[in-house]
Coordinates of C-alpha atoms (C1' of nucleotides) in Angstrom, one line a residue:
Chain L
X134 CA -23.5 -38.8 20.0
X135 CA -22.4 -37.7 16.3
X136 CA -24.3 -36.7 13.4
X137 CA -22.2 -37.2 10.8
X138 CA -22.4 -36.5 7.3
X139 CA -20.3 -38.8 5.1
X140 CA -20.0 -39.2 1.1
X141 CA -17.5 -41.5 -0.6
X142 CA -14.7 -40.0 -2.3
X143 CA -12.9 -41.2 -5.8
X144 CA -10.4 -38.9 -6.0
X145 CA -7.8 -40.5 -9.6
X146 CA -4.8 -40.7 -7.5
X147 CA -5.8 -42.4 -4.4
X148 CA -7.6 -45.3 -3.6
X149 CA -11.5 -44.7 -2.5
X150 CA -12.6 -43.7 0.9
X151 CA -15.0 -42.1 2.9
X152 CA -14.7 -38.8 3.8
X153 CA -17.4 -37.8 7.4
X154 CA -18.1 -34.3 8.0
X155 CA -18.7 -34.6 11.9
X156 CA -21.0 -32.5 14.1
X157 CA -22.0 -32.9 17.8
X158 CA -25.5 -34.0 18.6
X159 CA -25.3 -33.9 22.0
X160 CA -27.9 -31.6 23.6
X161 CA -27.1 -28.2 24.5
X162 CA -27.6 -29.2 28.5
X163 CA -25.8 -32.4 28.6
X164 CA -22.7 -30.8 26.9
X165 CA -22.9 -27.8 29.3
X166 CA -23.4 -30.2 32.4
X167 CA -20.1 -32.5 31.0
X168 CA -17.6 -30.1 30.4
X169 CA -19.0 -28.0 33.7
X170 CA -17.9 -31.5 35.2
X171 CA -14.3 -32.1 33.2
X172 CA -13.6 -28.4 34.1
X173 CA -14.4 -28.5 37.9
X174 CA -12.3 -31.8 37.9
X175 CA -9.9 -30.2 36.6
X176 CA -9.2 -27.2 39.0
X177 CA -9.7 -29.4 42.0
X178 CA -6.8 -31.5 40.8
X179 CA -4.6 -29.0 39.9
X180 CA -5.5 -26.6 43.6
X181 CA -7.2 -24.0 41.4
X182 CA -10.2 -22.3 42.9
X183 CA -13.9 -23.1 41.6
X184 CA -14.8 -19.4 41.0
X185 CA -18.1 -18.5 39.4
X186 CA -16.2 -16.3 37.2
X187 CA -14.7 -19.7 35.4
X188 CA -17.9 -21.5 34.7
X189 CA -19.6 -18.4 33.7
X190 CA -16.8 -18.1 30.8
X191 CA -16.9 -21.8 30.1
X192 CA -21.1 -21.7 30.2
X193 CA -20.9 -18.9 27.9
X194 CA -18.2 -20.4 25.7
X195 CA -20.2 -23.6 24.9
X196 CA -23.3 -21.7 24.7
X197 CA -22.0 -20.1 21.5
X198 CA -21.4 -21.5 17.9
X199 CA -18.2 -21.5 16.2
X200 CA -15.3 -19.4 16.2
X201 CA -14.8 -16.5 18.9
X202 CA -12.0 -13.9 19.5
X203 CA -12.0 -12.7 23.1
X204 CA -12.9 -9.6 22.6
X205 CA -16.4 -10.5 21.1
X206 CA -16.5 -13.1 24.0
X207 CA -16.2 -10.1 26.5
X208 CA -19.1 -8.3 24.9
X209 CA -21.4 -10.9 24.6
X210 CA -20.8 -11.5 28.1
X211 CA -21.6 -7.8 29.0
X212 CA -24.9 -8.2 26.8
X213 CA -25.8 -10.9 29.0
X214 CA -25.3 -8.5 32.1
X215 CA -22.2 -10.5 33.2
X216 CA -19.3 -8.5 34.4
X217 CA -15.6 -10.1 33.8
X218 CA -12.8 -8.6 32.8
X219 CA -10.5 -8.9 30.1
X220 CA -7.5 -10.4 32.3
X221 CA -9.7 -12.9 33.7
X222 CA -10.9 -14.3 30.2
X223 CA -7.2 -14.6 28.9
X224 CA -6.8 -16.4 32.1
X225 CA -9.4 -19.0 32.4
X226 CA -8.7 -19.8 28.5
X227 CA -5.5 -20.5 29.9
X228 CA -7.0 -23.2 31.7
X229 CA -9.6 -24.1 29.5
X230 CA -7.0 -25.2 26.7
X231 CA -5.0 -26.4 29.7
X232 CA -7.7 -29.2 30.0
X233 CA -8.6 -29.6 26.0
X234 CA -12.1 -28.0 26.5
X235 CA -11.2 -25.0 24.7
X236 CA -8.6 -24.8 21.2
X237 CA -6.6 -21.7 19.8
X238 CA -6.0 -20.8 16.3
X239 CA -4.3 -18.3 14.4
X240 CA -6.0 -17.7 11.3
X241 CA -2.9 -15.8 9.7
X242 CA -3.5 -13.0 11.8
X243 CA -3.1 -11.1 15.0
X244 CA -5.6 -11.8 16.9
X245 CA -6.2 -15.4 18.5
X246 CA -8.9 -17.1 17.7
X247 CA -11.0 -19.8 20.0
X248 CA -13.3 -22.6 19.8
X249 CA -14.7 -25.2 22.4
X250 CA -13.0 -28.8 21.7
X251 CA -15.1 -30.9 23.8
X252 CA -17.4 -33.4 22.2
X253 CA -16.2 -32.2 18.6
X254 CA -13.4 -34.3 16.5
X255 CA -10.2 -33.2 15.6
X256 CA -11.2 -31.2 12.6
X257 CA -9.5 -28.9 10.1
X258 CA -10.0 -25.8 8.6
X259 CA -10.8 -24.6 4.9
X260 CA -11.3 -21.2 4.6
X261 CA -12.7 -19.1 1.6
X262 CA -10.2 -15.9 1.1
X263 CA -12.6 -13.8 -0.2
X264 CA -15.2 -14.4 2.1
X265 CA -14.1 -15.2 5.3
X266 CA -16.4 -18.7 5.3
X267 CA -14.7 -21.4 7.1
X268 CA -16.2 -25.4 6.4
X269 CA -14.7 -28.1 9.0
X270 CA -13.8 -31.3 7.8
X271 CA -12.4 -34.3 9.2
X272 CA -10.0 -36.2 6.7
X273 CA -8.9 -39.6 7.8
X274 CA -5.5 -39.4 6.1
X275 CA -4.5 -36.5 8.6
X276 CA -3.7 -39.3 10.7
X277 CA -1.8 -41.2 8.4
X278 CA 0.7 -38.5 8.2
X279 CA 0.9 -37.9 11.4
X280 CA 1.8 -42.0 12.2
X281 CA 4.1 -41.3 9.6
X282 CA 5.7 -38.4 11.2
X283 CA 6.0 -39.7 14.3
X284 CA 7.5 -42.7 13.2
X285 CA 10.4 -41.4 11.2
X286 CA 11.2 -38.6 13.2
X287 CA 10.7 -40.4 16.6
X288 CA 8.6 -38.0 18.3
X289 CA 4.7 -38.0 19.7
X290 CA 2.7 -35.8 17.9
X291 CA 0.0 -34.2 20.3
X292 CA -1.9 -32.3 17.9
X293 CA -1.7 -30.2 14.8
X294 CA -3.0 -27.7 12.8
X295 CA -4.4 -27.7 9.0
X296 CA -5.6 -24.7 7.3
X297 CA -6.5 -25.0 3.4
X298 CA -6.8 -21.3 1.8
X299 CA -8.8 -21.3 -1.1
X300 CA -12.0 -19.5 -3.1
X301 CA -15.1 -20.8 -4.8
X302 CA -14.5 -21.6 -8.0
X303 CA -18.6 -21.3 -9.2
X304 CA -20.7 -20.5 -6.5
X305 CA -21.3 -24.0 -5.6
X306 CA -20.0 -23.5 -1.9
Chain C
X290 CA 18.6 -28.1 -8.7
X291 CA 16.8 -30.4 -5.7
X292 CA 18.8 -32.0 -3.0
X293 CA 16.7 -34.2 -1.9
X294 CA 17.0 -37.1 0.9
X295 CA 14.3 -40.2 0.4
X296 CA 13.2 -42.8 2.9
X297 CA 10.5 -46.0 2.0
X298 CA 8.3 -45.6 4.3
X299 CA 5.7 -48.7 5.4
X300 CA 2.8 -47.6 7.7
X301 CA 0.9 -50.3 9.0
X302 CA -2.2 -48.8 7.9
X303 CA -1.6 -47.2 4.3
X304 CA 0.4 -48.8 1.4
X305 CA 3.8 -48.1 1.1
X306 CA 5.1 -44.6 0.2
X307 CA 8.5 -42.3 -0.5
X308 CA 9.1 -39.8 1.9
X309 CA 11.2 -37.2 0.6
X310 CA 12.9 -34.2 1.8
X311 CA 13.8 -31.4 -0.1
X312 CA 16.7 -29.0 -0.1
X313 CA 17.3 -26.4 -2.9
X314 CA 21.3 -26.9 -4.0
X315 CA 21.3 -23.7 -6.2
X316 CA 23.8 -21.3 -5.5
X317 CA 23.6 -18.7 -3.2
X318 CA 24.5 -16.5 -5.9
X319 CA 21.9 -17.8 -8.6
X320 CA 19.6 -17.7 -6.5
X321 CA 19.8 -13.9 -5.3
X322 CA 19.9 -13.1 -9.0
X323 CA 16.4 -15.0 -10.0
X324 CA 14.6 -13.4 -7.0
X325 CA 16.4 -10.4 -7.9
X326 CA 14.5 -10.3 -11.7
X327 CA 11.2 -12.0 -10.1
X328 CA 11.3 -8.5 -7.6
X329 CA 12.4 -6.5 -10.4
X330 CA 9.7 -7.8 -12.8
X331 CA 6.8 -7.7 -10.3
X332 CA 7.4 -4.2 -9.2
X333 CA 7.8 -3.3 -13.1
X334 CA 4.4 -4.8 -14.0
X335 CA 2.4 -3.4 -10.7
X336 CA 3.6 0.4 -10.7
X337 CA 5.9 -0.1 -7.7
X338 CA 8.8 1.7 -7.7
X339 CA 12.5 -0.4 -7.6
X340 CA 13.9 1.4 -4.7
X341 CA 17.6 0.7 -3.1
X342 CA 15.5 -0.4 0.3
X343 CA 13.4 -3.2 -1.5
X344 CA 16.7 -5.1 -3.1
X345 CA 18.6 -5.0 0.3
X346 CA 15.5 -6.3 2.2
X347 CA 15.3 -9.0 -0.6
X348 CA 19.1 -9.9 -0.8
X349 CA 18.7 -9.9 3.2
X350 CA 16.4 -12.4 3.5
X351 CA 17.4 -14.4 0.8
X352 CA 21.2 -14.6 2.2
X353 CA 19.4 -15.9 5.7
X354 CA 18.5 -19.4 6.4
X355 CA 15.4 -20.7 7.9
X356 CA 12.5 -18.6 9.6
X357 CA 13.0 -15.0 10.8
X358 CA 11.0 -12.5 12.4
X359 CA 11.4 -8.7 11.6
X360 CA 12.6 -7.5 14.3
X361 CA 15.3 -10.1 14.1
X362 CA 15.6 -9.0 10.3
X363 CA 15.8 -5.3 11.6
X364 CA 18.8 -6.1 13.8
X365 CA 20.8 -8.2 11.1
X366 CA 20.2 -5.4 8.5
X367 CA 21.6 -2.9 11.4
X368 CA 24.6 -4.9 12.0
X369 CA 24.8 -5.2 8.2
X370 CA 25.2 -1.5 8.4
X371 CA 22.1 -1.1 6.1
X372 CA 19.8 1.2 7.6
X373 CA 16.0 0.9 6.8
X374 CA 13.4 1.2 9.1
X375 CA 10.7 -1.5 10.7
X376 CA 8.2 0.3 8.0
X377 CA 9.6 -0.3 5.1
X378 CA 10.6 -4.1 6.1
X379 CA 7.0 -4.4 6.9
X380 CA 6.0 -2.7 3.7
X381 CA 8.4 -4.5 1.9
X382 CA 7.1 -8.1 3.4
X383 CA 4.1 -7.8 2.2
X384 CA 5.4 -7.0 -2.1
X385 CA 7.4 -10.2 -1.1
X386 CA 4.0 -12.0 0.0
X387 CA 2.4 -10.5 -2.8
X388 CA 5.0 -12.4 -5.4
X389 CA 5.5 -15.3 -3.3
X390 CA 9.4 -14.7 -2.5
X391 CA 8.2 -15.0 0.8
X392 CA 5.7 -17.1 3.2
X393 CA 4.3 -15.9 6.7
X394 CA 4.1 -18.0 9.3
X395 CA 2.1 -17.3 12.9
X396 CA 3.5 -20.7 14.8
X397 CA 0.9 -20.0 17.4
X398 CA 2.5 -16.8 19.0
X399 CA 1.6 -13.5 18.0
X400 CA 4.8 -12.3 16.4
X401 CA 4.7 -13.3 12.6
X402 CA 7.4 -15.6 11.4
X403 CA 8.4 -15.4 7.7
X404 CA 10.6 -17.5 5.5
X405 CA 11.8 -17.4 1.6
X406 CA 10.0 -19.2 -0.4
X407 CA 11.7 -19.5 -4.1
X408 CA 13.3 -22.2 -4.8
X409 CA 11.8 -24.6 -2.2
X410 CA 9.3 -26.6 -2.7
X411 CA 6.4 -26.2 -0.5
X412 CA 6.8 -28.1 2.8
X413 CA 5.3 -28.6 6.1
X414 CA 6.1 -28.2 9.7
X415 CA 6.6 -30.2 13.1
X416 CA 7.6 -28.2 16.1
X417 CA 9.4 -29.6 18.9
X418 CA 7.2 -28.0 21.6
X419 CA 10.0 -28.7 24.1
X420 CA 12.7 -27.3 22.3
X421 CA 11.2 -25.0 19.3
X422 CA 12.9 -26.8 17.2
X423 CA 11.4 -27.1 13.6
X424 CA 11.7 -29.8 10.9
X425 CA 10.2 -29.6 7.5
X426 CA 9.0 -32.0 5.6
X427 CA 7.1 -32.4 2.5
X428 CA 5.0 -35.6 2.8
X429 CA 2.8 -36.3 -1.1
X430 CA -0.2 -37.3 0.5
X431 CA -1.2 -33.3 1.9
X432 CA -1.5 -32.8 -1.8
X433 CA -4.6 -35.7 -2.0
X434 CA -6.0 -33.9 0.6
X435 CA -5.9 -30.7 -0.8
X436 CA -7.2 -32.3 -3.8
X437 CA -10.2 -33.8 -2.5
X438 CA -11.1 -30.8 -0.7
X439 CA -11.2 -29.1 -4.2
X440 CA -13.5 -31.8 -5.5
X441 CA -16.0 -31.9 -2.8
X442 CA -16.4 -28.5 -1.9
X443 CA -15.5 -26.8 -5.5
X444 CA -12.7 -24.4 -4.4
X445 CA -9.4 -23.7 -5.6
X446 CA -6.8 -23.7 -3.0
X447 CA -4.2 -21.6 -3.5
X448 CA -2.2 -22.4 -0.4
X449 CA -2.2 -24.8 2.9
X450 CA -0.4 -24.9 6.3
X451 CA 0.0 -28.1 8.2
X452 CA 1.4 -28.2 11.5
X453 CA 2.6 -30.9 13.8
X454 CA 3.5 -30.4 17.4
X455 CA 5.2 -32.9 19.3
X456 CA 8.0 -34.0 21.5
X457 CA 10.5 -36.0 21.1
X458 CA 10.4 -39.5 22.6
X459 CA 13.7 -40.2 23.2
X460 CA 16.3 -38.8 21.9
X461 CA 15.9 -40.0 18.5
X462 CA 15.7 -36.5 16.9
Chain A
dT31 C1' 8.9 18.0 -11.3
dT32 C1' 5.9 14.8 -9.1
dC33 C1' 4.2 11.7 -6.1
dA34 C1' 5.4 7.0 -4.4
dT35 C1' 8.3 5.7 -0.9
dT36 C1' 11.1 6.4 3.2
dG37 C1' 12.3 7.2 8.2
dC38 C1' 10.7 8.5 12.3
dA39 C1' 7.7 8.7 16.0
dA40 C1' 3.2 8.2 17.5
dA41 C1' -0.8 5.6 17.5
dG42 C1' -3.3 1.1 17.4
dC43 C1' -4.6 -3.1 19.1
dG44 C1' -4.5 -7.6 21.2
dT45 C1' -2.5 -9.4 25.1
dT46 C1' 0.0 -9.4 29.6
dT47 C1' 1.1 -7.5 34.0
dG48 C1' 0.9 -5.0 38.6
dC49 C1' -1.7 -4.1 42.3
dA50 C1' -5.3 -3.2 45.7
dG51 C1' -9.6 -5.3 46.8
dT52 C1' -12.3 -9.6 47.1
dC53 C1' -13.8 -14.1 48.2
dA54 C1' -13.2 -19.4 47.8
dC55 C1' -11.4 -22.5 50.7
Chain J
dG90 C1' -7.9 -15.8 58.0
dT91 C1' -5.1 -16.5 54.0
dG92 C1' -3.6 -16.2 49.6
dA93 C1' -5.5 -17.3 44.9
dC94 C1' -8.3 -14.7 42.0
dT95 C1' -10.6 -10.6 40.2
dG96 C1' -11.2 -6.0 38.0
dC97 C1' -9.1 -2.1 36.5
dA98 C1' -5.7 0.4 34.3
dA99 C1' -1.3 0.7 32.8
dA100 C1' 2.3 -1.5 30.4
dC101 C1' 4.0 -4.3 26.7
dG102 C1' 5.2 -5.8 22.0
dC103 C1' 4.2 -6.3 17.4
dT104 C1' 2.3 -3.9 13.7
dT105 C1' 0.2 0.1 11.3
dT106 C1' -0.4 4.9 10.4
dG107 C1' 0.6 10.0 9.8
dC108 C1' 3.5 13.1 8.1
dA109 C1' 7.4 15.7 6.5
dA110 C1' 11.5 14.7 3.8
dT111 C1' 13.4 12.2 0.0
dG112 C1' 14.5 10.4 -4.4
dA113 C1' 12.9 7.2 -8.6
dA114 C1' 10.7 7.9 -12.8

DNA sequence: TTCATTGCAAAGCGTTTGCAGTCAC
DNA sequence: GTGACTGCAAACGCTTTGCAATGAA
């Protein structure tokens, strides 16, 4: 189910531990055919209509790598000769994060900024200033913090967001 | 020149650590004068002009506790009687950015949020997603993070952003 | 005097809303 | 058949831009 890609870490200030780079290795089908499943599940239970519409957005949403912005999402879906609109994209998102299949980020700017969350880790974010490159990691003592956090402060912590800004030092990115 | 409020905290999973949280107890009035000469000296060294509309916008913000918006800063300078216009806070921002007097936040929504930042320490976030309510908190280990990801990937980072989002459970908070 | 900066208003741009037509149930 | 959903276009809200007037250097 994961590929991972894990190296141990020595860092002088903290005791050693393994820091995994996760990535999905479920096939392309299988993923489609799960979250088609989790989503349909989804609007029956919550008396939302099964419209093609929705799993056309959610097909084409797991079909493609990475980061999206809706408005690129609205032309690749034109390029592939499928005609939504705007308004119904921002709406079945809606639902999408609604049922955890689909995250939003603001990268500092205006414009939101999606990605498909089923069958990936919690990750986080690095991303190169000059360049625009963002690397996903998975840091185990995230979660440290966050049991911290919700143990001092009394609260349940139901997700978060780290971003690290930063640029190449050689060119050894 | 730190206020600061410590707890011992014990995790099950991770050894034992200090949790501290920061509050800057310089004067109001010190403080306006050091970001005062940081403005002054930036602007001097980068060909800007020192304009009247710059120093109020500063002496605004720093006078103003916790996060604000611009419109929100638009209004208060209004009611200050100090008439600038949304361009020149915007303008103005970004020189702050620029010298890091001031941080910009996007809390998920699309309006920016902004907040001083002289004179505190960097810290983090968790939002109340119930009530909006924010607490900051500057936990050590975020800085092991940031460190590892500078050894492994061989980047400088020259800033993070971690949020938490949760609610409360009781009403502990 | 000169040109960076300002205020104002208009434009931009991502997102949301209103509404008539459509189609899942 | 009914009303939730869709597409379209207009509205919205935050931010940026254009431009004539201003004032710091």
């Amino acid at each position: 189910m994961w590929k991972t890609c894990s190296k141990f870490i020595y860092p002088s200030n903290f005791r050693a531990f393994k820091l995994t780079i996760f990535a999905s290795i479920m096939s392309s089908q299988e993923l489609q055919l799960k979250v088609k499943n989790i989503f349909s599940a989804y609007l029956e239970q919550n008396g939302h209509r099964k419209t093609p519409e929705r799993f056309a957005i959610l097909a084409e949403i797991y079909d493609h790598q990475g980061h999206f912005d809706v408005e690129s999402l609205y032309l690749k879906m034109k390029n592939h000769n499928y005609r939504v609109s705007r308004a119904t994209l921002y709406n079945t998102i809606e639902l999408l994060m609604a049922c955890n299949l689909v995250r939003k980020h603001q990268f500092g700017k205006n414009q939101a900024h999606f990605e498909k969350s089923h069958g990936f880790k919690q990750h986080d974010h690095l991303i190169c200033t000059d360049t625009g490159e963002v690397i996903e990691f998975c840091d185990p003592r995230i979660q440290q913090i966050k049991a911290t956090m919700e143990e001092l402060f009394g609260v349940q912590i139901h997700h978060h967001s780290l971003y690290f800004y930063g640029v190449k030092k050689n060119n050894e990115l």
